[in-house]
Short mmCIF file of C-alpha atoms and ligand atoms in Angstrom, two decimals:
data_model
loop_
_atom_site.label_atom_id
_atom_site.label_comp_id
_atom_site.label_asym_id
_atom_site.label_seq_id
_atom_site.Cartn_x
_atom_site.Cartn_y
_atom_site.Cartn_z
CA UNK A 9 121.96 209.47 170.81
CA UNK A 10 125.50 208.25 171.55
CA UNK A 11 124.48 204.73 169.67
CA UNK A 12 123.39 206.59 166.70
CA UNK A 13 126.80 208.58 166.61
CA UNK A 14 128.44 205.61 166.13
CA UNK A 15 126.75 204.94 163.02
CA UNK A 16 127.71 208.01 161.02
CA UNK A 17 130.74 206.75 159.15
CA UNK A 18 133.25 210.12 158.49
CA UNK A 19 134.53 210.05 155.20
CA UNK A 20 137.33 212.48 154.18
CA UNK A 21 138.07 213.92 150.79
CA UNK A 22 134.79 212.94 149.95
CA UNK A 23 133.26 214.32 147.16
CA UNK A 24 136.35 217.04 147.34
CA UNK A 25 139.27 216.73 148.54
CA UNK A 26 139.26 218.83 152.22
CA UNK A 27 135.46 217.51 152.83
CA UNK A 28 134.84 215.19 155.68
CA UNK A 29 131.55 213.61 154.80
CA UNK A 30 129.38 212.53 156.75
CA UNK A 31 127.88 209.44 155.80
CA UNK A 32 124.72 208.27 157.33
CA UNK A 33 124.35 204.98 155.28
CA UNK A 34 125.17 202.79 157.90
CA UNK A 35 122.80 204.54 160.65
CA UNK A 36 119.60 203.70 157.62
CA UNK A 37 120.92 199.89 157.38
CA UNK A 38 120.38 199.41 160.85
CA UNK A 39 116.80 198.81 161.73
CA UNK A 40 116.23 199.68 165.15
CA UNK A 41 118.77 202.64 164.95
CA UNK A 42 116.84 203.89 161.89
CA UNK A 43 113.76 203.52 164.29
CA UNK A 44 115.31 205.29 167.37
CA UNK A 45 116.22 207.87 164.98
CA UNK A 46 113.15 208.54 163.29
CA UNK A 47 111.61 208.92 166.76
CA UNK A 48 114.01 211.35 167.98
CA UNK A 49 113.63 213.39 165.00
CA UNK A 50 109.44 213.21 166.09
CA UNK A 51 109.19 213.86 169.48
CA UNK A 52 109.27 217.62 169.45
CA UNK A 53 106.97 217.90 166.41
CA UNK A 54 104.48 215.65 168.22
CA UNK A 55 101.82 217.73 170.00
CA UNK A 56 102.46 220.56 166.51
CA UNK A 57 99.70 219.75 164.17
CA UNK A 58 101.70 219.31 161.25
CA UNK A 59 100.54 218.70 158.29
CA UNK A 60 102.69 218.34 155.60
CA UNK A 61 106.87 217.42 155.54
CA UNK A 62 108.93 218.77 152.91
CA UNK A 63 111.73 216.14 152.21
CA UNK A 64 114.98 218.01 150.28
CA UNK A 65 116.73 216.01 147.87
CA UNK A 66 118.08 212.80 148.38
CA UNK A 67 119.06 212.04 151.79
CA UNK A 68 116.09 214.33 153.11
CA UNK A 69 113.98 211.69 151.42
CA UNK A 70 114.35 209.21 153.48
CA UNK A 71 114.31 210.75 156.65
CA UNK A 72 111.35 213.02 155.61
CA UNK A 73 109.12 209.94 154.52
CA UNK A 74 109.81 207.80 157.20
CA UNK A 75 108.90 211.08 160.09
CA UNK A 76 105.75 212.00 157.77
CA UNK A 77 104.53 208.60 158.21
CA UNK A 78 105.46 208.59 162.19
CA UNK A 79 103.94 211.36 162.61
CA UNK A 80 100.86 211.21 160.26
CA UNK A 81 101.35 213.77 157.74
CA UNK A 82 101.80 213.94 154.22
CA UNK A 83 105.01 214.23 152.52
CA UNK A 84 106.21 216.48 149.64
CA UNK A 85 109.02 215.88 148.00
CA UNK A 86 111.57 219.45 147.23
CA UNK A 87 113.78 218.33 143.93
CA UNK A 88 117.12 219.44 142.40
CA UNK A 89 115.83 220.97 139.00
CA UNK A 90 113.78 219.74 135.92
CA UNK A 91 113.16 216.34 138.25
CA UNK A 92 109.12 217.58 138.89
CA UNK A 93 106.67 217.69 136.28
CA UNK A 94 105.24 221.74 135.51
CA UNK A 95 104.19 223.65 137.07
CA UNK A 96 106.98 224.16 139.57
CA UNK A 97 108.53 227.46 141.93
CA UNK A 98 112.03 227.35 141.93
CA UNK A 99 114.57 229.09 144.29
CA UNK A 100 118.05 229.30 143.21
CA UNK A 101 120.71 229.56 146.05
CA UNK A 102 123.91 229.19 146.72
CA UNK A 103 126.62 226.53 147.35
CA UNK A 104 130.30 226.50 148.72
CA UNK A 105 131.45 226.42 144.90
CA UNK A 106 128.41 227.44 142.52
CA UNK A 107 124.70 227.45 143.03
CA UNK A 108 121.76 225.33 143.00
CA UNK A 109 118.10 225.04 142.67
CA UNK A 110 115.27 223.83 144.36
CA UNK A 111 111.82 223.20 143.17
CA UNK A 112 108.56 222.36 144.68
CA UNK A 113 104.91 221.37 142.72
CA UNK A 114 102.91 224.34 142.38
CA UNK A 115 100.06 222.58 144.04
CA UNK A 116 102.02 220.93 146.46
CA UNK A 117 101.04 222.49 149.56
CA UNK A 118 97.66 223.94 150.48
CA UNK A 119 97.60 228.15 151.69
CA UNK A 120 97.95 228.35 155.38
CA UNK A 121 99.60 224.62 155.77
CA UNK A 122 101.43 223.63 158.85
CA UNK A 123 104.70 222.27 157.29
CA UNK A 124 108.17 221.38 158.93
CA UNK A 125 110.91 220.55 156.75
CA UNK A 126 113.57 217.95 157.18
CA UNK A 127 117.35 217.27 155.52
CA UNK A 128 119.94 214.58 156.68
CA UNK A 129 122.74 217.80 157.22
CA UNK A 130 122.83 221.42 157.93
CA UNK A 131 126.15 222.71 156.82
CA UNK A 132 125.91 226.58 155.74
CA UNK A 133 122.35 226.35 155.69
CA UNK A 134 121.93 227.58 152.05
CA UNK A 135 119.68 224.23 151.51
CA UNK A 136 117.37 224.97 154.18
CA UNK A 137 117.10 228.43 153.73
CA UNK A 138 115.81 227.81 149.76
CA UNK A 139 113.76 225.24 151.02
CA UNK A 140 111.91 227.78 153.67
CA UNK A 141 111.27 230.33 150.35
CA UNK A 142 109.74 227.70 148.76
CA UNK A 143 107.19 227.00 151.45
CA UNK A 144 106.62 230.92 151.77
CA UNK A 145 106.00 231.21 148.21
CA UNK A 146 103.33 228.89 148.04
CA UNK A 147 101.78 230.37 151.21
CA UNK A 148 101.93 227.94 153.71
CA UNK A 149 102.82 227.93 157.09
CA UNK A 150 106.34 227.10 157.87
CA UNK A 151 106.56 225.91 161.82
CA UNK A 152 109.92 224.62 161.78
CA UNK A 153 112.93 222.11 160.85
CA UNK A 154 114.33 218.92 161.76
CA UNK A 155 117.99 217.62 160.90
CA UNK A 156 119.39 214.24 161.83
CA UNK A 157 123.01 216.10 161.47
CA UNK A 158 124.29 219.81 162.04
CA UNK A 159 128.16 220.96 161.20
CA UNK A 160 127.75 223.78 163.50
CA UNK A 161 131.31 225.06 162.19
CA UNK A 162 129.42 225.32 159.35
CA UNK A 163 127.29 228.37 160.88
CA UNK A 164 123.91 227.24 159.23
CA UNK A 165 121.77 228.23 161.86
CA UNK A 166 122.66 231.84 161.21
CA UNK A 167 120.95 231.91 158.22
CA UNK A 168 117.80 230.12 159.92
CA UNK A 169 114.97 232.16 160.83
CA UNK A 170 115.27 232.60 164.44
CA UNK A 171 111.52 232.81 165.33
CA UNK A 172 111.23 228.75 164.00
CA UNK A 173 112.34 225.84 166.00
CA UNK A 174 115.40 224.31 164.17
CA UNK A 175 116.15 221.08 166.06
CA UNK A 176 119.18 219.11 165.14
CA UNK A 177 120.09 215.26 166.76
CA UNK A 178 123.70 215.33 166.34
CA UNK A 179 125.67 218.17 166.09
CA UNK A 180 129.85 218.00 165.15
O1 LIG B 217 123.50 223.46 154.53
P1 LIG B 217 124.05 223.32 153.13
O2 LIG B 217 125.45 223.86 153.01
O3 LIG B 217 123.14 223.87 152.10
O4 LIG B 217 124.25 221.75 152.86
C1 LIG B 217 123.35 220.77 153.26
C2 LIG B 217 122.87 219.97 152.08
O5 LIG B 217 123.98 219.29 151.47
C3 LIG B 217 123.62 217.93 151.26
O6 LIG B 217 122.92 217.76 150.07
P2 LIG B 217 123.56 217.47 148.65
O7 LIG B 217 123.39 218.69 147.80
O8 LIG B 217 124.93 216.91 148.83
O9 LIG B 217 122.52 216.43 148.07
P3 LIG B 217 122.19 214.87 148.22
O10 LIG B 217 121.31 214.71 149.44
O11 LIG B 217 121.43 214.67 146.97
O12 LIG B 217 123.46 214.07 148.31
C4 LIG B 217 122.70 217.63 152.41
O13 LIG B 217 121.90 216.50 152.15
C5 LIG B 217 121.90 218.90 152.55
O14 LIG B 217 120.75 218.90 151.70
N1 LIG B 218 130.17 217.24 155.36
C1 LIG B 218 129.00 216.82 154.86
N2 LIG B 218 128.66 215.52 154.98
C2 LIG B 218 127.47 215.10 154.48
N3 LIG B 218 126.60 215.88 153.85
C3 LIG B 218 126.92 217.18 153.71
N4 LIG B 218 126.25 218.22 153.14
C4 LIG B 218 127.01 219.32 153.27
N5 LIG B 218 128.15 219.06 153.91
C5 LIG B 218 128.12 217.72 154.20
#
């Protein structure tokens, strides 16, 4: 894990001044640390039967796609707003500064669907938590979360549901 530390690049002032980012660009350019990582994030999902991972906008992309494929699910992407084609749910939450929204394809997931969602950083968690509505509203069945990052300062996990695995692979 100490090998893909090293390849988070901590940016400060970035976007806002007081923010030190944490930038996992060159951790993706790096092939077999990509790979180690993308197995990390698997192995406690492995034995799970899960069938579906939710992806949250951008940097949960990647991650997401490359674990769904690992680990032989499907992937379904959850989008900032107006970026999915109708019909959508949407659940607003809230930022440091403002709010946001999340949206997921009506049809996206099936009733009763064993789905684990994945981000590149938990901070205060408001992300995750949206994303977690959104799999409840469309009635599947949420068994847990994956993070490559988690700013535990940050108190995210508080707002997690306690009764789901939340695993995180670096935590700062
Ligand atoms: O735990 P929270 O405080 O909710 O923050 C975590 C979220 O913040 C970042 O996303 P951002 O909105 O910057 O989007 P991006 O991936 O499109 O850059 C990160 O990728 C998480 O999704
Ligand atoms: N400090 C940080 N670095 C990268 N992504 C983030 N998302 C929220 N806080 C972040």
């Amino acid at each position: 894990m100490q090998e893909l530390a090293a390849l988070i690049r901590a940016v400060p002032d970035f976007p806002t001044p007081g923010v030190l980012f944490r930038d996992v660009a060159p951790l993706l350019a790096d092939a077999a640390a990509f790979a180690r990582c993308i197995d990390a994030l698997a192995e406690p999902w492995r034995a799970s039967g899960v069938q579906a991972i939710c992806g949250i906008e951008a940097r949960g992309f990647i991650f997401g796609a490359a674990l769904a494929q690992e680990l032989h699910a499907g992937f379904v992407p959850l989008r900032k707003p107006n970026k999915l084609p109708p019909p959508v749910v949407a659940v607003d939450y809230q930022l440091e500064y403002g709010s946001d929204r999340l949206e997921a394809q009506n049809e996206a997931l099936k009733p009763g669907e064993r789905v684990l969602l994945v981000d590149d950083v938990l901070a205060t968690g408001g992300t995750l938590a949206a994303a977690a509505s959104l799999v409840d509203r469309l009635h599947a069945e949420l068994i847990g979360a994956s993070v490559v990052i988690e700013l535990v300062a940050a108190r995210g996990r508080t707002r997690w549901q306690g009764s789901k695995p939340l695993h995180s692979l670096l935590r700062y």
